[in-house]
PDB file of C-alpha atoms in Angstrom:
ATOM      1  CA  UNK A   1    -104.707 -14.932 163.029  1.00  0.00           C
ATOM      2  CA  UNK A   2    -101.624 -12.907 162.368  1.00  0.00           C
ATOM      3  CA  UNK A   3     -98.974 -13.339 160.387  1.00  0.00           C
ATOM      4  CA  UNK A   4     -96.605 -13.147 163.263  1.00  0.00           C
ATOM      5  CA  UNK A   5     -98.889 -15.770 165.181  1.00  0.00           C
ATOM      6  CA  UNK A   6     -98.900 -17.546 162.509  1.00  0.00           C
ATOM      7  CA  UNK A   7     -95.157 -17.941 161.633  1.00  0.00           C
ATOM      8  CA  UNK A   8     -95.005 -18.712 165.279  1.00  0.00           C
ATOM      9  CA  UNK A   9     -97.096 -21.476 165.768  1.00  0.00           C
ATOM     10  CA  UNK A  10     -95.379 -25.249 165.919  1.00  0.00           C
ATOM     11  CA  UNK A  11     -93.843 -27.027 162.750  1.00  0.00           C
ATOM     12  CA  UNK A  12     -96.624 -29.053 160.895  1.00  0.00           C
ATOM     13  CA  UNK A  13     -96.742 -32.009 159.242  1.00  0.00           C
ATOM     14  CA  UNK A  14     -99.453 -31.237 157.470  1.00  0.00           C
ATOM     15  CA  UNK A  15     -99.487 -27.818 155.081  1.00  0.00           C
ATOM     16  CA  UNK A  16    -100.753 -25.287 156.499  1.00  0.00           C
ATOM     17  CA  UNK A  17    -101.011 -21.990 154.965  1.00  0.00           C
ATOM     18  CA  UNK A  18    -102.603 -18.585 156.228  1.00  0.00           C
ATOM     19  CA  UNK A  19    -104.667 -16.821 153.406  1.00  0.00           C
ATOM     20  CA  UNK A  20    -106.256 -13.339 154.216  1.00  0.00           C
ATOM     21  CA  UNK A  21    -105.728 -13.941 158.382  1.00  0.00           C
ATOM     22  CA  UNK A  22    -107.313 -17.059 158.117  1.00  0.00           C
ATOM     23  CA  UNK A  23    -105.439 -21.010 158.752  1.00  0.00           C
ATOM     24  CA  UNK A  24    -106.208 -23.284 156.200  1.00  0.00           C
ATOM     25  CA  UNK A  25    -105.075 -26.964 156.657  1.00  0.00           C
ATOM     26  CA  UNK A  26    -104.562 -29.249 153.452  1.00  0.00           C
ATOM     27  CA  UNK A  27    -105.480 -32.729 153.076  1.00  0.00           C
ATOM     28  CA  UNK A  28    -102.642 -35.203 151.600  1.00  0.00           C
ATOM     29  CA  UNK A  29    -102.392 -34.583 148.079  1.00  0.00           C
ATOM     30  CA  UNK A  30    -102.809 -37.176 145.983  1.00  0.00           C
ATOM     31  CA  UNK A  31     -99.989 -39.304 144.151  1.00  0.00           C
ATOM     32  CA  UNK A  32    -100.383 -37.446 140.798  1.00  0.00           C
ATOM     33  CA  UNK A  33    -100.186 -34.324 142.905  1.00  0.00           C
ATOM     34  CA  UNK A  34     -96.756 -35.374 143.950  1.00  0.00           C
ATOM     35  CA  UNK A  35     -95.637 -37.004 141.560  1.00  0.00           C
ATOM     36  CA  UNK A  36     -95.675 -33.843 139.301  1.00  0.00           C
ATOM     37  CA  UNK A  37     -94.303 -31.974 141.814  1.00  0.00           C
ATOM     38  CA  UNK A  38     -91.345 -34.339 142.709  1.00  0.00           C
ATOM     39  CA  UNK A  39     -90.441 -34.420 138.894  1.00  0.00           C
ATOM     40  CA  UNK A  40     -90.733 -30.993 137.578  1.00  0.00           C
ATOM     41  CA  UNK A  41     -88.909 -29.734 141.079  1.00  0.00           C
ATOM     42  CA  UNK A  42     -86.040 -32.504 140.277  1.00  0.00           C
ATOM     43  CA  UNK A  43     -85.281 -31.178 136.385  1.00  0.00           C
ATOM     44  CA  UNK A  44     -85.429 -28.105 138.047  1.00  0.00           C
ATOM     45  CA  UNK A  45     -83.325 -28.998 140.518  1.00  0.00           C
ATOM     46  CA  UNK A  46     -80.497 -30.575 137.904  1.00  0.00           C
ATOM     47  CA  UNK A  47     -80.469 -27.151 135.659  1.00  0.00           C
ATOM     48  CA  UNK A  48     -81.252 -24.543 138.035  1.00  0.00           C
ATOM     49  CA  UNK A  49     -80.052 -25.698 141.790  1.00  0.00           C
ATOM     50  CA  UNK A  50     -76.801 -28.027 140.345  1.00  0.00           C
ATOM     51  CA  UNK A  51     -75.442 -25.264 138.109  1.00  0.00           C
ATOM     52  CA  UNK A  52     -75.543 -22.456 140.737  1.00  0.00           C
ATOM     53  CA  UNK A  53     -78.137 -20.713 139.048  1.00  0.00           C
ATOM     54  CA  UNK A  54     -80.781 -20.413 142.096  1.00  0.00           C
ATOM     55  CA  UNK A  55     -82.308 -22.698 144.836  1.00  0.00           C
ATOM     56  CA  UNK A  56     -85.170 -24.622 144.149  1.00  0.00           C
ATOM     57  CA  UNK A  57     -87.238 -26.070 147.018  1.00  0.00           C
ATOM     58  CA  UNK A  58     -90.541 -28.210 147.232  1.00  0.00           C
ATOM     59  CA  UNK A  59     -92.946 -26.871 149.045  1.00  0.00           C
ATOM     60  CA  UNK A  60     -91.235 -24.069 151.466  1.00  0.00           C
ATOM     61  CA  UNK A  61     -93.188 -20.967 152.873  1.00  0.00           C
ATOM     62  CA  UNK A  62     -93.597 -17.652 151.682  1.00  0.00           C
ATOM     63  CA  UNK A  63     -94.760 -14.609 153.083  1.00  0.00           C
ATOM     64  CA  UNK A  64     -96.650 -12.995 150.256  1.00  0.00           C
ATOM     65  CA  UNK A  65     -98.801 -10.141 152.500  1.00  0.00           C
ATOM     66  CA  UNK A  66     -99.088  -9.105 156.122  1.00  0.00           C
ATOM     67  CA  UNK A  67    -101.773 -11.389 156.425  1.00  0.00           C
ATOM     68  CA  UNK A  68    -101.035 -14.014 154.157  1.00  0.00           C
ATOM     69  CA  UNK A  69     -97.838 -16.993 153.725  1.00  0.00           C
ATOM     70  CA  UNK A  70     -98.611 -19.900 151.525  1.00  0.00           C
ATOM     71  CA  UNK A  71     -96.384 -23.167 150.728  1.00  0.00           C
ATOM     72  CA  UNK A  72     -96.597 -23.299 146.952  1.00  0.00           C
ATOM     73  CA  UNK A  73     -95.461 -26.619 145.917  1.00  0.00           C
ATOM     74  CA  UNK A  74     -92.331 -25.576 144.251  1.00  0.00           C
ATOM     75  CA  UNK A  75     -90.044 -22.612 145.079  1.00  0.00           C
ATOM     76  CA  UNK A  76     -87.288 -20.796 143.206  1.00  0.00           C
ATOM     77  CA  UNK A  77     -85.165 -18.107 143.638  1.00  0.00           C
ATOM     78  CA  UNK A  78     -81.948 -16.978 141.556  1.00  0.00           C
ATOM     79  CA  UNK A  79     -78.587 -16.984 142.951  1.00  0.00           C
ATOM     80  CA  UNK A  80     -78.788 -13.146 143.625  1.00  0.00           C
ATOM     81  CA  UNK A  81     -81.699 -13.111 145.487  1.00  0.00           C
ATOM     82  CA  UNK A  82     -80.885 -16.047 147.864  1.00  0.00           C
ATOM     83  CA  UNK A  83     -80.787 -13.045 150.261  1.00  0.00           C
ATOM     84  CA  UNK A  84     -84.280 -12.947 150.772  1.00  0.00           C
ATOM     85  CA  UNK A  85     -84.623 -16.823 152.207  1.00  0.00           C
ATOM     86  CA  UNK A  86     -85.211 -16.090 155.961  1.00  0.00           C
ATOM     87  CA  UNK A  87     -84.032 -19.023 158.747  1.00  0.00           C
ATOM     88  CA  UNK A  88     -87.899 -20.306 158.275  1.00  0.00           C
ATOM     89  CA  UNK A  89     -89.325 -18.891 155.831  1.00  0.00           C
ATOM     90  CA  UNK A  90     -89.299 -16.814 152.542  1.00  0.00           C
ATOM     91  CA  UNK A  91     -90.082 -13.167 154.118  1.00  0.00           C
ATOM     92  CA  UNK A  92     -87.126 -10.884 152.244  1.00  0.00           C
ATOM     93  CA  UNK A  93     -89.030 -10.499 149.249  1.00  0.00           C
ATOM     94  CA  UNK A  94     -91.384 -12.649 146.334  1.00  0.00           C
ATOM     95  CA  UNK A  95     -89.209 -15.398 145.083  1.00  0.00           C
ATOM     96  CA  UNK A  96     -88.986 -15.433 141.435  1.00  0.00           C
ATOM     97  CA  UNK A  97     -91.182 -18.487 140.439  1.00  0.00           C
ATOM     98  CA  UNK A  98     -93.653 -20.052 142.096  1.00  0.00           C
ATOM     99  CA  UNK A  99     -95.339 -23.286 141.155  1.00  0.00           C
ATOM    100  CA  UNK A 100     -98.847 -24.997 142.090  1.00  0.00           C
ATOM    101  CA  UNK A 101     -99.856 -28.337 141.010  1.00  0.00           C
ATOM    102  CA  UNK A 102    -103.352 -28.108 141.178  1.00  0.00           C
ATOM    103  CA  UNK A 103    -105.720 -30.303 143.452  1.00  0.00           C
ATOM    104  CA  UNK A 104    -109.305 -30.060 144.918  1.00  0.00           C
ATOM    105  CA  UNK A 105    -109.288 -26.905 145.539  1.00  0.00           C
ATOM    106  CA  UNK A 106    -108.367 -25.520 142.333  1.00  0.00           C
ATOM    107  CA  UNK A 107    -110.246 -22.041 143.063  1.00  0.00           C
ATOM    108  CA  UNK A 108    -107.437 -20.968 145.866  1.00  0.00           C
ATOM    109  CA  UNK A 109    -104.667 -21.793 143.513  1.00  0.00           C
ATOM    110  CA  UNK A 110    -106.322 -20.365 140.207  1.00  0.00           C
ATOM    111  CA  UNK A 111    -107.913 -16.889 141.981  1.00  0.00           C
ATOM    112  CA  UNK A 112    -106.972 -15.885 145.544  1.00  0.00           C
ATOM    113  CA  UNK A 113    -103.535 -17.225 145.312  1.00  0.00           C
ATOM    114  CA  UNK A 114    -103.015 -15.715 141.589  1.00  0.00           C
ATOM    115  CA  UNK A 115    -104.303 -12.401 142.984  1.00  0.00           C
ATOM    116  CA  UNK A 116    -101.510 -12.982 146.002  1.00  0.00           C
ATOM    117  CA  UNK A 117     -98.847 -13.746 144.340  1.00  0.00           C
ATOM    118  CA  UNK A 118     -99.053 -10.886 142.083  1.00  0.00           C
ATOM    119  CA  UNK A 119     -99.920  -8.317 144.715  1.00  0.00           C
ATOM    120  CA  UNK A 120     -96.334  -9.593 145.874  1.00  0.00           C
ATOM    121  CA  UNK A 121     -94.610  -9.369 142.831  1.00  0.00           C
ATOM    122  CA  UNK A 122     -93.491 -12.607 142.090  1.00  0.00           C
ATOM    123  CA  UNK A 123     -92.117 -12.171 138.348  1.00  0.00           C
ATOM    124  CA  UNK A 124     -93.635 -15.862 137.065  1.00  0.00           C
ATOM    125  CA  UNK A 125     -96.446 -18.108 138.257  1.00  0.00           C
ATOM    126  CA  UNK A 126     -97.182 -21.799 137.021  1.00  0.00           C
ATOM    127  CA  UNK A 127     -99.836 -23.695 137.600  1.00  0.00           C
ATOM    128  CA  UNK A 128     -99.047 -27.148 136.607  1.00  0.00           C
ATOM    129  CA  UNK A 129    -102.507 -29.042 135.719  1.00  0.00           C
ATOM    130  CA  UNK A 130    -102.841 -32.439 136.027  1.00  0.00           C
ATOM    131  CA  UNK A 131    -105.943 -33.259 135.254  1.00  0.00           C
ATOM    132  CA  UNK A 132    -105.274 -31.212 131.763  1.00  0.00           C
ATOM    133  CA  UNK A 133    -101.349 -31.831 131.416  1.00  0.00           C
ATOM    134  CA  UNK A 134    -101.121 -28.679 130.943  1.00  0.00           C
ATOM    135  CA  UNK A 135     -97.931 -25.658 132.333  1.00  0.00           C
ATOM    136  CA  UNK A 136     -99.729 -22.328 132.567  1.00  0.00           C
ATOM    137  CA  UNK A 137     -97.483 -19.704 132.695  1.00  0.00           C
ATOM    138  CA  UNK A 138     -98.181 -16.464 134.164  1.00  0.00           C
ATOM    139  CA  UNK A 139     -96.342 -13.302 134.582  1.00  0.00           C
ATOM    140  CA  UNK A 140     -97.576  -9.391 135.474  1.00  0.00           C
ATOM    141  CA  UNK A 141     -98.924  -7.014 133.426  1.00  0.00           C
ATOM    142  CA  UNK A 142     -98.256  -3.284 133.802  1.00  0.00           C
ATOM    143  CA  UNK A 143    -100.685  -3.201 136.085  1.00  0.00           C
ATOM    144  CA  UNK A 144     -99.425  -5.795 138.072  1.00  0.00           C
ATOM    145  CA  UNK A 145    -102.260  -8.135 137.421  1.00  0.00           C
ATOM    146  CA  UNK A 146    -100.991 -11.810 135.822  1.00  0.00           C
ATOM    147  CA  UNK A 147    -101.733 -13.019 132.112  1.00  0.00           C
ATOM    148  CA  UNK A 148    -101.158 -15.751 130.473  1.00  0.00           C
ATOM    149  CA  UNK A 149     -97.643 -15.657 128.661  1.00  0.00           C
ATOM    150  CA  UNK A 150     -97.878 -19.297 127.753  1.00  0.00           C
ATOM    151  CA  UNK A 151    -100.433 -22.416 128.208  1.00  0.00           C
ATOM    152  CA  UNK A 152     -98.498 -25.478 127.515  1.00  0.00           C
ATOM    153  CA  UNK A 153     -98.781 -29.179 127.044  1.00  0.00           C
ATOM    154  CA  UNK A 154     -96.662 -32.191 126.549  1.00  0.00           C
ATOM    155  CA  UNK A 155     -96.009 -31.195 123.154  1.00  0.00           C
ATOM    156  CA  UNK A 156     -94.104 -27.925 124.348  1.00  0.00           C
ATOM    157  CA  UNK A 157     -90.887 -27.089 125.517  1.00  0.00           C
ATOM    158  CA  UNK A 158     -90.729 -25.353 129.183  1.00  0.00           C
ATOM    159  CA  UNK A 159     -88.379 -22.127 129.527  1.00  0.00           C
ATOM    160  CA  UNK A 160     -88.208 -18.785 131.443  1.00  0.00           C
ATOM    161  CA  UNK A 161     -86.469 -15.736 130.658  1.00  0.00           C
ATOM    162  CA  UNK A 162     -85.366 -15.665 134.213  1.00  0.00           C
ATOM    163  CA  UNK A 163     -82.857 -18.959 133.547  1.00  0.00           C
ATOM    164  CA  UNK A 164     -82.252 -18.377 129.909  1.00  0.00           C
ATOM    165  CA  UNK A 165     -80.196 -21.951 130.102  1.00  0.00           C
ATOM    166  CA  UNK A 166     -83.142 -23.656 131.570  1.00  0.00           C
ATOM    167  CA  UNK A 167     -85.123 -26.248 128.840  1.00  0.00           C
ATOM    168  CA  UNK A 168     -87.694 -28.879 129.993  1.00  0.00           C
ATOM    169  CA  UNK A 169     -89.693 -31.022 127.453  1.00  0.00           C
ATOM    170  CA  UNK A 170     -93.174 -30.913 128.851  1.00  0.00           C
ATOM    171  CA  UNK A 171     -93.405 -34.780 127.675  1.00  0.00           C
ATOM    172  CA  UNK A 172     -90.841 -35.563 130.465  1.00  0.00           C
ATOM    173  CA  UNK A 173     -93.308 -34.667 132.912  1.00  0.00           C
ATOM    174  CA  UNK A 174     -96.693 -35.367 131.786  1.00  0.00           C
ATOM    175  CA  UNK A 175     -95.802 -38.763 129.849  1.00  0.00           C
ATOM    176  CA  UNK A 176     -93.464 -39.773 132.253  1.00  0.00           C
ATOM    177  CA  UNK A 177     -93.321 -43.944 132.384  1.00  0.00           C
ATOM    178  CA  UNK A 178     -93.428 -43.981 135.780  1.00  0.00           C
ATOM    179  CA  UNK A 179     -96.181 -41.837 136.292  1.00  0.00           C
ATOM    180  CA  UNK A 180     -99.892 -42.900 137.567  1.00  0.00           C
ATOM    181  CA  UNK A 181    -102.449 -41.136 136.965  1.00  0.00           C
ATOM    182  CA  UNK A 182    -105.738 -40.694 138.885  1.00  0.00           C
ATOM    183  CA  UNK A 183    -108.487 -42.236 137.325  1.00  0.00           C
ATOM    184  CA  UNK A 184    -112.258 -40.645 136.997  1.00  0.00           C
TER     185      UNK A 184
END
């Protein structure tokens, strides 16, 4: 399929994300999944999004190719750039995070969408790992291909260059009271 079929087909209620011309559906996540999500979006939210900084959205879609648009689970783009938010989708350029809680199928998230995401030139890439607690942090290289500028835990404080005001205790995420977590 197309990207332009693609964008055109009916809203979904489930996630549906087009990878390389072809339609991938997602399965519910599971609570952990969203849990994560829900919190690290809403600190996000409070010191990004409340203090005019950016926008931060939960799972919104972003063209990232001619053939490709994926719904990473969180969203952000600063003030400036709000410019590039289409009526549907994110299409006017790579927002400048993107975040993916991990799930089943960790290989998309941790390879094809890595390689994606940096093709496009988004300037930082987390993938937030439940099963670890861990906050990988990934940004381009010179050639355009992501390392690793940080792998953190619960023990570690969250920032980004790109919202020098922005400070998250990792521990507010991954030990928070209310949180569940899946059992093996």
């Amino acid at each position: 399929m197309n990207l332009a079929e693609f964008l055109d087909l009916p809203v979904q209620e489930t996630r549906c994300e087009l990878i390389d011309g072809v339609v991938y559906m997602a399965a519910f996540p599971i609570p952990d999944h969203q849990f994560l999500a829900m919190v690290l979006s809403g600190y996000m939210f409070q010191q990004i999004m409340e203090t005019g900084q950016g926008i931060v959205y939960q799972v919104a879609g972003v063209v990232v190719s001619d053939n490709s648009a994926l719904g990473p689970d969180i969203v952000v783009v600063r003030a400036e750039r709000v410019g590039i938010i289409g009526p549907t989708v994110i299409d006017g350029g790579p927002p400048d995070i993107v975040v993916e809680v991990l799930s089943s199928n960790r290989h998309t998230d941790l390879v094809r969408k890595r390689q994606l995401y940096a093709a496009a030139g988004v300037p930082e890439y987390w993938v937030l790992d439940g099963d670890a607690n861990t906050l990988t942090i990934l940004e381009p290289d010179d050639a355009g291909s992501y390392q690793e500028r940080a792998v953190l835990t619960a023990a570690d404080t969250l920032t980004t260059p790109l919202f020098p005001e922005f400070s998250l205790p990792l521990a507010q995420v991954f030990d928070h009271p209310a949180r569940i977590q899946r059992q093996e």
